[in-house]
PDB file of C-alpha atoms and ligand atoms in Angstrom:
ATOM      1  CA  MET A   1     -41.600  -8.704  25.659  1.00  0.00           C
ATOM      2  CA  HIS A   2     -40.699  -5.196  24.542  1.00  0.00           C
ATOM      3  CA  ASP A   3     -40.029  -2.361  26.874  1.00  0.00           C
ATOM      4  CA  ILE A   4     -37.784   0.541  27.720  1.00  0.00           C
ATOM      5  CA  LYS A   5     -36.854   0.164  31.371  1.00  0.00           C
ATOM      6  CA  ASN A   6     -34.515   3.123  31.363  1.00  0.00           C
ATOM      7  CA  SER A   7     -32.253   4.880  28.934  1.00  0.00           C
ATOM      8  CA  GLY A   8     -29.732   2.055  29.410  1.00  0.00           C
ATOM      9  CA  TYR A   9     -31.358  -0.604  27.287  1.00  0.00           C
ATOM     10  CA  PHE A  10     -34.145  -1.553  24.931  1.00  0.00           C
ATOM     11  CA  THR A  11     -35.287  -5.099  24.150  1.00  0.00           C
ATOM     12  CA  PHE A  12     -37.530  -6.832  21.619  1.00  0.00           C
ATOM     13  CA  PRO A  13     -38.031 -10.286  20.092  1.00  0.00           C
ATOM     14  CA  LEU A  14     -36.719 -11.181  16.646  1.00  0.00           C
ATOM     15  CA  GLY A  15     -38.207 -14.546  15.705  1.00  0.00           C
ATOM     16  CA  LYS A  16     -36.988 -16.959  18.373  1.00  0.00           C
ATOM     17  CA  LEU A  17     -34.227 -14.600  19.479  1.00  0.00           C
ATOM     18  CA  GLN A  18     -34.370 -11.835  22.054  1.00  0.00           C
ATOM     19  CA  VAL A  19     -32.414  -8.748  21.030  1.00  0.00           C
ATOM     20  CA  PHE A  20     -31.179  -6.161  23.527  1.00  0.00           C
ATOM     21  CA  ILE A  21     -29.676  -2.785  22.730  1.00  0.00           C
ATOM     22  CA  PHE A  22     -27.621  -1.141  25.434  1.00  0.00           C
ATOM     23  CA  THR A  23     -26.110   2.285  25.554  1.00  0.00           C
ATOM     24  CA  ASP A  24     -22.430   2.624  26.314  1.00  0.00           C
ATOM     25  CA  GLY A  25     -22.855   6.419  26.404  1.00  0.00           C
ATOM     26  CA  GLU A  26     -21.858   8.764  23.616  1.00  0.00           C
ATOM     27  CA  SER A  27     -18.864  10.300  21.920  1.00  0.00           C
ATOM     28  CA  VAL A  28     -18.630  13.909  20.934  1.00  0.00           C
ATOM     29  CA  ILE A  29     -16.758  15.060  17.826  1.00  0.00           C
ATOM     30  CA  GLU A  30     -15.629  18.620  18.562  1.00  0.00           C
ATOM     31  CA  ASN A  31     -14.214  19.323  15.106  1.00  0.00           C
ATOM     32  CA  ILE A  32     -17.058  18.387  12.812  1.00  0.00           C
ATOM     33  CA  GLN A  33     -14.816  19.293   9.902  1.00  0.00           C
ATOM     34  CA  PRO A  34     -12.424  17.967   8.780  1.00  0.00           C
ATOM     35  CA  THR A  35     -13.368  14.761  10.658  1.00  0.00           C
ATOM     36  CA  PHE A  36     -16.600  14.629   8.634  1.00  0.00           C
ATOM     37  CA  ALA A  37     -17.092  16.148   5.177  1.00  0.00           C
ATOM     38  CA  PRO A  38     -13.450  17.316   4.900  1.00  0.00           C
ATOM     39  CA  ASN A  39     -13.784  18.626   1.326  1.00  0.00           C
ATOM     40  CA  ILE A  40     -17.130  20.397   1.621  1.00  0.00           C
ATOM     41  CA  GLU A  41     -17.718  24.129   2.175  1.00  0.00           C
ATOM     42  CA  GLN A  42     -18.283  24.888   5.863  1.00  0.00           C
ATOM     43  CA  ALA A  43     -21.426  26.907   5.063  1.00  0.00           C
ATOM     44  CA  GLU A  44     -22.989  23.927   3.303  1.00  0.00           C
ATOM     45  CA  VAL A  45     -22.363  21.586   6.239  1.00  0.00           C
ATOM     46  CA  GLU A  46     -23.631  24.165   8.750  1.00  0.00           C
ATOM     47  CA  SER A  47     -26.773  24.770   6.740  1.00  0.00           C
ATOM     48  CA  PHE A  48     -27.424  20.990   6.596  1.00  0.00           C
ATOM     49  CA  LEU A  49     -27.072  20.690  10.384  1.00  0.00           C
ATOM     50  CA  LYS A  50     -29.169  23.803  11.129  1.00  0.00           C
ATOM     51  CA  GLN A  51     -32.004  22.578   8.944  1.00  0.00           C
ATOM     52  CA  ARG A  52     -32.103  19.396  11.052  1.00  0.00           C
ATOM     53  CA  PHE A  53     -31.986  21.261  14.402  1.00  0.00           C
ATOM     54  CA  LEU A  54     -28.490  19.942  15.123  1.00  0.00           C
ATOM     55  CA  SER A  55     -25.544  21.741  16.673  1.00  0.00           C
ATOM     56  CA  THR A  56     -23.023  23.261  14.293  1.00  0.00           C
ATOM     57  CA  GLU A  57     -20.395  23.193  17.060  1.00  0.00           C
ATOM     58  CA  LYS A  58     -20.092  19.441  17.605  1.00  0.00           C
ATOM     59  CA  LEU A  59     -21.468  16.090  16.437  1.00  0.00           C
ATOM     60  CA  THR A  60     -22.725  13.691  19.059  1.00  0.00           C
ATOM     61  CA  LEU A  61     -22.520  10.011  18.217  1.00  0.00           C
ATOM     62  CA  ALA A  62     -24.464   7.483  20.265  1.00  0.00           C
ATOM     63  CA  GLY A  63     -22.694   4.380  21.544  1.00  0.00           C
ATOM     64  CA  ASN A  64     -25.285   1.610  21.063  1.00  0.00           C
ATOM     65  CA  VAL A  65     -24.265  -2.001  21.670  1.00  0.00           C
ATOM     66  CA  LEU A  66     -26.376  -4.926  20.476  1.00  0.00           C
ATOM     67  CA  LEU A  67     -26.771  -8.258  22.278  1.00  0.00           C
ATOM     68  CA  VAL A  68     -28.538 -11.381  21.000  1.00  0.00           C
ATOM     69  CA  MET A  69     -29.916 -14.027  23.315  1.00  0.00           C
ATOM     70  CA  LYS A  70     -31.005 -17.528  22.353  1.00  0.00           C
ATOM     71  CA  GLU A  71     -31.519 -20.076  25.107  1.00  0.00           C
ATOM     72  CA  ASP A  72     -28.113 -20.488  26.742  1.00  0.00           C
ATOM     73  CA  LYS A  73     -26.251 -18.308  24.229  1.00  0.00           C
ATOM     74  CA  ILE A  74     -25.712 -14.653  25.112  1.00  0.00           C
ATOM     75  CA  ILE A  75     -23.843 -12.963  22.300  1.00  0.00           C
ATOM     76  CA  LEU A  76     -22.480  -9.447  22.548  1.00  0.00           C
ATOM     77  CA  ILE A  77     -21.677  -7.644  19.307  1.00  0.00           C
ATOM     78  CA  ASP A  78     -18.814  -5.269  20.160  1.00  0.00           C
ATOM     79  CA  THR A  79     -17.932  -4.144  23.660  1.00  0.00           C
ATOM     80  CA  GLY A  80     -18.113  -0.331  23.784  1.00  0.00           C
ATOM     81  CA  CYS A  81     -15.201   1.872  24.892  1.00  0.00           C
ATOM     82  CA  GLY A  82     -14.572   0.574  28.373  1.00  0.00           C
ATOM     83  CA  GLN A  83     -13.798   3.525  30.615  1.00  0.00           C
ATOM     84  CA  LYS A  84     -11.011   4.607  28.303  1.00  0.00           C
ATOM     85  CA  LEU A  85     -12.420   7.399  26.151  1.00  0.00           C
ATOM     86  CA  GLY A  86     -13.674   9.902  28.714  1.00  0.00           C
ATOM     87  CA  PRO A  87     -16.564  10.208  31.152  1.00  0.00           C
ATOM     88  CA  SER A  88     -19.406  10.221  28.605  1.00  0.00           C
ATOM     89  CA  SER A  89     -18.935   6.548  27.655  1.00  0.00           C
ATOM     90  CA  GLY A  90     -18.036   3.175  29.175  1.00  0.00           C
ATOM     91  CA  GLU A  91     -21.477   2.463  30.627  1.00  0.00           C
ATOM     92  CA  LEU A  92     -22.076  -0.911  28.951  1.00  0.00           C
ATOM     93  CA  ILE A  93     -21.320  -3.228  31.881  1.00  0.00           C
ATOM     94  CA  GLU A  94     -23.378  -1.156  34.313  1.00  0.00           C
ATOM     95  CA  ASN A  95     -26.321  -1.335  31.903  1.00  0.00           C
ATOM     96  CA  LEU A  96     -25.894  -5.075  31.282  1.00  0.00           C
ATOM     97  CA  ILE A  97     -26.135  -5.648  35.029  1.00  0.00           C
ATOM     98  CA  LEU A  98     -29.261  -3.443  35.217  1.00  0.00           C
ATOM     99  CA  ALA A  99     -30.821  -5.825  32.679  1.00  0.00           C
ATOM    100  CA  GLY A 100     -29.883  -8.830  34.835  1.00  0.00           C
ATOM    101  CA  ILE A 101     -26.919  -9.926  32.699  1.00  0.00           C
ATOM    102  CA  GLU A 102     -23.573 -10.369  34.462  1.00  0.00           C
ATOM    103  CA  PRO A 103     -20.340 -10.041  32.432  1.00  0.00           C
ATOM    104  CA  GLU A 104     -19.655 -13.734  33.255  1.00  0.00           C
ATOM    105  CA  ASP A 105     -22.909 -14.697  31.506  1.00  0.00           C
ATOM    106  CA  ILE A 106     -21.706 -13.545  28.065  1.00  0.00           C
ATOM    107  CA  THR A 107     -20.891 -16.693  26.052  1.00  0.00           C
ATOM    108  CA  ASP A 108     -19.620 -15.066  22.861  1.00  0.00           C
ATOM    109  CA  ILE A 109     -18.380 -11.708  21.573  1.00  0.00           C
ATOM    110  CA  VAL A 110     -18.425 -10.903  17.861  1.00  0.00           C
ATOM    111  CA  LEU A 111     -16.341  -7.848  16.955  1.00  0.00           C
ATOM    112  CA  THR A 112     -17.380  -5.837  13.885  1.00  0.00           C
ATOM    113  CA  HIS A 113     -13.992  -4.106  13.750  1.00  0.00           C
ATOM    114  CA  ALA A 114     -11.137  -3.097  16.053  1.00  0.00           C
ATOM    115  CA  HIS A 115     -11.671   0.634  16.623  1.00  0.00           C
ATOM    116  CA  PRO A 116     -11.335   1.843  20.251  1.00  0.00           C
ATOM    117  CA  ASP A 117     -15.078   2.360  20.795  1.00  0.00           C
ATOM    118  CA  HIS A 118     -15.736  -1.273  19.793  1.00  0.00           C
ATOM    119  CA  ILE A 119     -12.917  -3.202  21.485  1.00  0.00           C
ATOM    120  CA  GLY A 120     -12.129  -0.881  24.414  1.00  0.00           C
ATOM    121  CA  GLY A 121     -14.570  -2.659  26.711  1.00  0.00           C
ATOM    122  CA  ILE A 122     -13.146  -6.117  26.080  1.00  0.00           C
ATOM    123  CA  VAL A 123     -10.560  -5.817  28.853  1.00  0.00           C
ATOM    124  CA  LYS A 124     -10.792  -3.940  32.136  1.00  0.00           C
ATOM    125  CA  ALA A 125      -8.437  -1.154  33.209  1.00  0.00           C
ATOM    126  CA  ASP A 126      -6.063  -3.822  34.649  1.00  0.00           C
ATOM    127  CA  ASP A 127      -6.135  -5.653  31.255  1.00  0.00           C
ATOM    128  CA  SER A 128      -7.980  -8.698  32.618  1.00  0.00           C
ATOM    129  CA  LEU A 129     -10.836 -10.013  30.452  1.00  0.00           C
ATOM    130  CA  ALA A 130     -14.051  -8.076  31.094  1.00  0.00           C
ATOM    131  CA  PHE A 131     -16.147 -11.041  29.886  1.00  0.00           C
ATOM    132  CA  PRO A 132     -14.084 -13.986  31.152  1.00  0.00           C
ATOM    133  CA  ASN A 133     -16.229 -16.823  29.765  1.00  0.00           C
ATOM    134  CA  ALA A 134     -16.762 -15.446  26.257  1.00  0.00           C
ATOM    135  CA  LYS A 135     -15.309 -16.784  23.032  1.00  0.00           C
ATOM    136  CA  ILE A 136     -14.153 -13.850  20.878  1.00  0.00           C
ATOM    137  CA  TYR A 137     -14.675 -13.670  17.101  1.00  0.00           C
ATOM    138  CA  LEU A 138     -12.839 -11.225  14.833  1.00  0.00           C
ATOM    139  CA  SER A 139     -12.236 -10.874  11.084  1.00  0.00           C
ATOM    140  CA  LYS A 140      -8.849 -12.290  10.103  1.00  0.00           C
ATOM    141  CA  LYS A 141      -8.420  -9.367   7.713  1.00  0.00           C
ATOM    142  CA  GLU A 142      -9.047  -6.895  10.543  1.00  0.00           C
ATOM    143  CA  TYR A 143      -6.585  -8.631  12.849  1.00  0.00           C
ATOM    144  CA  ASP A 144      -3.899  -8.735  10.160  1.00  0.00           C
ATOM    145  CA  PHE A 145      -4.388  -5.031   9.384  1.00  0.00           C
ATOM    146  CA  TRP A 146      -3.908  -3.772  12.947  1.00  0.00           C
ATOM    147  CA  THR A 147      -1.166  -6.195  13.948  1.00  0.00           C
ATOM    148  CA  ALA A 148       0.980  -5.400  10.876  1.00  0.00           C
ATOM    149  CA  GLU A 149       4.165  -3.525  11.681  1.00  0.00           C
ATOM    150  CA  HIS A 150       2.882  -0.430   9.851  1.00  0.00           C
ATOM    151  CA  PRO A 151      -0.900  -0.512   9.249  1.00  0.00           C
ATOM    152  CA  ASP A 152      -1.599   1.262   5.941  1.00  0.00           C
ATOM    153  CA  PHE A 153      -3.445   4.540   6.455  1.00  0.00           C
ATOM    154  CA  SER A 154      -2.270   6.129   3.211  1.00  0.00           C
ATOM    155  CA  LYS A 155      -5.880   6.294   1.877  1.00  0.00           C
ATOM    156  CA  GLY A 156      -7.591   7.883   4.861  1.00  0.00           C
ATOM    157  CA  THR A 157      -7.554   8.729   8.589  1.00  0.00           C
ATOM    158  CA  GLN A 158      -5.446  11.636   9.824  1.00  0.00           C
ATOM    159  CA  ASP A 159      -2.084  10.614  11.302  1.00  0.00           C
ATOM    160  CA  ALA A 160      -2.842  11.687  14.859  1.00  0.00           C
ATOM    161  CA  ILE A 161      -6.074   9.662  14.975  1.00  0.00           C
ATOM    162  CA  ALA A 162      -4.416   6.688  13.276  1.00  0.00           C
ATOM    163  CA  ASP A 163      -1.519   6.636  15.749  1.00  0.00           C
ATOM    164  CA  PHE A 164      -3.911   6.515  18.692  1.00  0.00           C
ATOM    165  CA  GLU A 165      -6.049   3.818  17.053  1.00  0.00           C
ATOM    166  CA  ILE A 166      -3.033   1.673  16.148  1.00  0.00           C
ATOM    167  CA  GLN A 167      -1.637   1.777  19.665  1.00  0.00           C
ATOM    168  CA  PHE A 168      -5.057   1.057  21.155  1.00  0.00           C
ATOM    169  CA  ALA A 169      -5.786  -1.871  18.806  1.00  0.00           C
ATOM    170  CA  LYS A 170      -2.351  -3.443  19.158  1.00  0.00           C
ATOM    171  CA  HIS A 171      -2.582  -3.349  22.947  1.00  0.00           C
ATOM    172  CA  HIS A 172      -6.125  -4.725  23.160  1.00  0.00           C
ATOM    173  CA  LEU A 173      -5.574  -7.419  20.530  1.00  0.00           C
ATOM    174  CA  ALA A 174      -2.438  -8.551  22.368  1.00  0.00           C
ATOM    175  CA  MET A 175      -4.462  -8.879  25.578  1.00  0.00           C
ATOM    176  CA  ILE A 176      -7.074 -11.143  23.934  1.00  0.00           C
ATOM    177  CA  ASP A 177      -4.807 -12.817  21.389  1.00  0.00           C
ATOM    178  CA  SER A 178      -5.104 -16.385  22.688  1.00  0.00           C
ATOM    179  CA  GLU A 179      -8.905 -16.105  22.893  1.00  0.00           C
ATOM    180  CA  ILE A 180      -9.611 -14.958  19.314  1.00  0.00           C
ATOM    181  CA  GLN A 181     -11.342 -17.172  16.763  1.00  0.00           C
ATOM    182  CA  PHE A 182     -11.037 -15.747  13.281  1.00  0.00           C
ATOM    183  CA  TYR A 183     -13.792 -15.407  10.716  1.00  0.00           C
ATOM    184  CA  ASP A 184     -13.436 -14.891   6.946  1.00  0.00           C
ATOM    185  CA  ASP A 185     -14.977 -12.194   4.691  1.00  0.00           C
ATOM    186  CA  GLU A 186     -18.205 -14.195   4.578  1.00  0.00           C
ATOM    187  CA  ALA A 187     -19.107 -16.472   7.436  1.00  0.00           C
ATOM    188  CA  GLU A 188     -21.984 -17.801   9.479  1.00  0.00           C
ATOM    189  CA  LEU A 189     -22.051 -18.153  13.245  1.00  0.00           C
ATOM    190  CA  PHE A 190     -24.454 -20.065  15.508  1.00  0.00           C
ATOM    191  CA  GLY A 191     -26.904 -20.616  12.615  1.00  0.00           C
ATOM    192  CA  PHE A 192     -28.420 -17.121  12.926  1.00  0.00           C
ATOM    193  CA  LEU A 193     -25.621 -14.602  12.320  1.00  0.00           C
ATOM    194  CA  LYS A 194     -24.409 -14.005   8.770  1.00  0.00           C
ATOM    195  CA  LEU A 195     -21.204 -11.991   8.521  1.00  0.00           C
ATOM    196  CA  GLU A 196     -20.183  -9.965   5.477  1.00  0.00           C
ATOM    197  CA  ASN A 197     -17.072  -7.871   4.937  1.00  0.00           C
ATOM    198  CA  ALA A 198     -17.892  -4.179   4.224  1.00  0.00           C
ATOM    199  CA  PRO A 199     -14.479  -2.519   3.874  1.00  0.00           C
ATOM    200  CA  GLY A 200     -13.598   1.177   3.900  1.00  0.00           C
ATOM    201  CA  HIS A 201     -14.226   2.139   7.503  1.00  0.00           C
ATOM    202  CA  THR A 202     -11.525  -0.435   8.233  1.00  0.00           C
ATOM    203  CA  PRO A 203     -10.376  -3.330   6.002  1.00  0.00           C
ATOM    204  CA  GLY A 204     -12.148  -5.981   8.088  1.00  0.00           C
ATOM    205  CA  HIS A 205     -15.218  -3.896   8.960  1.00  0.00           C
ATOM    206  CA  THR A 206     -18.116  -6.387   9.006  1.00  0.00           C
ATOM    207  CA  LEU A 207     -21.904  -6.286   8.710  1.00  0.00           C
ATOM    208  CA  ILE A 208     -23.939  -8.846  10.624  1.00  0.00           C
ATOM    209  CA  THR A 209     -27.359 -10.045   9.481  1.00  0.00           C
ATOM    210  CA  ILE A 210     -29.298 -11.513  12.391  1.00  0.00           C
ATOM    211  CA  SER A 211     -32.180 -13.755  11.358  1.00  0.00           C
ATOM    212  CA  SER A 212     -34.723 -16.037  12.968  1.00  0.00           C
ATOM    213  CA  ASP A 213     -38.075 -17.419  11.845  1.00  0.00           C
ATOM    214  CA  GLY A 214     -38.288 -15.157   8.784  1.00  0.00           C
ATOM    215  CA  GLU A 215     -37.420 -11.980  10.710  1.00  0.00           C
ATOM    216  CA  GLU A 216     -34.224 -10.111   9.980  1.00  0.00           C
ATOM    217  CA  LEU A 217     -32.152  -7.246  11.333  1.00  0.00           C
ATOM    218  CA  ILE A 218     -28.887  -5.974   9.836  1.00  0.00           C
ATOM    219  CA  HIS A 219     -26.181  -4.613  12.122  1.00  0.00           C
ATOM    220  CA  ILE A 220     -24.380  -2.066   9.930  1.00  0.00           C
ATOM    221  CA  ALA A 221     -21.667  -1.263  12.492  1.00  0.00           C
ATOM    222  CA  ASP A 222     -20.016   2.063  11.456  1.00  0.00           C
ATOM    223  CA  THR A 223     -21.134   2.234   7.811  1.00  0.00           C
ATOM    224  CA  PHE A 224     -22.755   5.588   8.571  1.00  0.00           C
ATOM    225  CA  GLN A 225     -22.237   6.973  12.066  1.00  0.00           C
ATOM    226  CA  HIS A 226     -24.495   9.993  11.611  1.00  0.00           C
ATOM    227  CA  ILE A 227     -27.480  11.029   9.453  1.00  0.00           C
ATOM    228  CA  LEU A 228     -25.110  13.418   7.712  1.00  0.00           C
ATOM    229  CA  LEU A 229     -23.546  10.394   6.008  1.00  0.00           C
ATOM    230  CA  VAL A 230     -26.956   8.906   5.175  1.00  0.00           C
ATOM    231  CA  GLU A 231     -28.053  12.012   3.294  1.00  0.00           C
ATOM    232  CA  HIS A 232     -24.552  12.758   2.006  1.00  0.00           C
ATOM    233  CA  PRO A 233     -22.659   9.467   1.818  1.00  0.00           C
ATOM    234  CA  GLU A 234     -20.201  11.159  -0.556  1.00  0.00           C
ATOM    235  CA  TRP A 235     -19.140  13.731   2.047  1.00  0.00           C
ATOM    236  CA  GLY A 236     -17.144  10.972   3.722  1.00  0.00           C
ATOM    237  CA  ASN A 237     -15.247  10.978   6.975  1.00  0.00           C
ATOM    238  CA  GLN A 238     -11.641  10.798   8.008  1.00  0.00           C
ATOM    239  CA  ILE A 239     -12.313   8.053  10.528  1.00  0.00           C
ATOM    240  CA  ASP A 240     -12.474   5.659   7.560  1.00  0.00           C
ATOM    241  CA  SER A 241      -9.109   4.035   6.923  1.00  0.00           C
ATOM    242  CA  ASP A 242      -9.868   4.237   3.169  1.00  0.00           C
ATOM    243  CA  PHE A 243     -11.840   7.432   2.436  1.00  0.00           C
ATOM    244  CA  GLU A 244     -12.991   6.575  -1.124  1.00  0.00           C
ATOM    245  CA  LEU A 245     -13.757   2.920  -0.405  1.00  0.00           C
ATOM    246  CA  GLY A 246     -15.730   4.038   2.651  1.00  0.00           C
ATOM    247  CA  ILE A 247     -17.936   6.189   0.384  1.00  0.00           C
ATOM    248  CA  LYS A 248     -18.409   3.384  -2.153  1.00  0.00           C
ATOM    249  CA  THR A 249     -19.359   0.791   0.474  1.00  0.00           C
ATOM    250  CA  ARG A 250     -21.688   3.282   2.210  1.00  0.00           C
ATOM    251  CA  GLN A 251     -23.485   4.021  -1.075  1.00  0.00           C
ATOM    252  CA  GLN A 252     -23.881   0.309  -1.854  1.00  0.00           C
ATOM    253  CA  ILE A 253     -25.315  -0.438   1.580  1.00  0.00           C
ATOM    254  CA  LEU A 254     -27.702   2.556   1.471  1.00  0.00           C
ATOM    255  CA  GLU A 255     -28.984   1.341  -1.887  1.00  0.00           C
ATOM    256  CA  LYS A 256     -29.456  -2.207  -0.582  1.00  0.00           C
ATOM    257  CA  LEU A 257     -31.176  -1.126   2.649  1.00  0.00           C
ATOM    258  CA  SER A 258     -33.544   1.215   0.811  1.00  0.00           C
ATOM    259  CA  SER A 259     -34.503  -1.221  -1.941  1.00  0.00           C
ATOM    260  CA  ASN A 260     -35.039  -4.104   0.531  1.00  0.00           C
ATOM    261  CA  LYS A 261     -36.844  -1.832   3.044  1.00  0.00           C
ATOM    262  CA  GLN A 262     -34.619  -3.584   5.541  1.00  0.00           C
ATOM    263  CA  LEU A 263     -34.685  -2.900   9.293  1.00  0.00           C
ATOM    264  CA  PHE A 264     -31.176  -2.135  10.440  1.00  0.00           C
ATOM    265  CA  PHE A 265     -29.213  -1.218  13.535  1.00  0.00           C
ATOM    266  CA  GLY A 266     -26.509   1.464  13.557  1.00  0.00           C
ATOM    267  CA  ASP A 267     -24.310   1.661  16.600  1.00  0.00           C
ATOM    268  CA  HIS A 268     -23.784   5.431  16.447  1.00  0.00           C
ATOM    269  CA  LEU A 269     -27.257   6.588  15.364  1.00  0.00           C
ATOM    270  CA  PRO A 270     -29.564   8.043  18.036  1.00  0.00           C
ATOM    271  CA  PHE A 271     -30.486   5.377  20.639  1.00  0.00           C
ATOM    272  CA  PRO A 272     -31.609   2.673  20.105  1.00  0.00           C
ATOM    273  CA  GLY A 273     -30.261   3.016  16.549  1.00  0.00           C
ATOM    274  CA  LEU A 274     -33.021   1.042  14.820  1.00  0.00           C
ATOM    275  CA  GLY A 275     -34.439   2.301  11.555  1.00  0.00           C
ATOM    276  CA  PHE A 276     -34.884   2.187   7.822  1.00  0.00           C
ATOM    277  CA  ILE A 277     -33.421   3.957   4.808  1.00  0.00           C
ATOM    278  CA  GLN A 278     -35.848   5.698   2.519  1.00  0.00           C
ATOM    279  CA  LYS A 279     -34.971   6.659  -1.035  1.00  0.00           C
ATOM    280  CA  THR A 280     -35.721  10.324  -1.746  1.00  0.00           C
ATOM    281  CA  GLU A 281     -35.457  12.528  -4.831  1.00  0.00           C
ATOM    282  CA  GLU A 282     -32.142  13.890  -3.566  1.00  0.00           C
ATOM    283  CA  GLY A 283     -30.717  10.587  -2.280  1.00  0.00           C
ATOM    284  CA  TYR A 284     -31.505   8.855   0.990  1.00  0.00           C
ATOM    285  CA  SER A 285     -32.950   9.678   4.388  1.00  0.00           C
ATOM    286  CA  TYR A 286     -33.060   7.903   7.739  1.00  0.00           C
ATOM    287  CA  VAL A 287     -36.425   6.893   9.218  1.00  0.00           C
ATOM    288  CA  PRO A 288     -36.151   5.789  12.857  1.00  0.00           C
ATOM    289  CA  LYS A 289     -38.170   2.707  13.770  1.00  0.00           C
ATOM    290  CA  SER A 290     -41.195   3.562  15.923  1.00  0.00           C
ATOM    291  CA  PHE A 291     -40.914   1.732  19.241  1.00  0.00           C
ATOM    292  CA  TYR A 292     -44.578   0.904  19.567  1.00  0.00           C
ATOM    293  CA  THR A 293     -44.659  -1.143  16.370  1.00  0.00           C
ATOM    294  CA  ILE A 294     -41.802  -3.494  17.279  1.00  0.00           C
TER     295      ILE A 294
HETATM  296 ZN1   ZN B   1     -17.482   3.247  16.063  1.00  0.00          ZN
END
């Protein structure tokens, strides 16, 4: 089964698993710089965007959310924004229901990290659990970072953004505290998810390799949220809690994805966020997966 029923979701088999990708909407970055490429000449960034037919006024990031289904297990990886970051996002639950999945059906939630656009949807506006029957998995390192009295943002992230993120994470983690099961830097869940710490974006930021019957898909979470960071990983972004480590991790993952010719999923790349990394003479480029070959 593989089809696009509407812009809300896309589904395909991966070995014995069925993978769904939903859209939660999109987020718009109004100040491209300094959020992205803070130390690069404006003309250079604008020329890059123009050459790729992209706006030089704003960056639009997709909000893709991946779900894995195997028999009675329905596993959501991240939960979108909830209706907490403006009208262009928070569409996940509506789109789950369109696909015939009720929030009560979700058995497990694996969080890649605790940024607002990944944990916002975990509780409703009244702070009750949005997915009441789900076990919740989160990196211990990530939990410890956000729940510390003063999370350390000395190596990245502008103060104003960090303050908002800290408040948001502390509140949401408090609401789900008794439900969380912690995972370590390297862990395996359910026999088909392999978790691997990829720090820089946040300390507990985690990649998830999904595998079944010899087929594999890597969920790269926020390693690169836009093609700008695929072609220029070194330009960096101030959403990373550690700017330099974010660049290093991004470069390592680009190298690995390109040499393994590995299919991956990026939650902020254009919907449905499935593609490959190709090595070029200048560096790397993103090649979206063609739908008809899945
Ligand atoms: Zn994100």
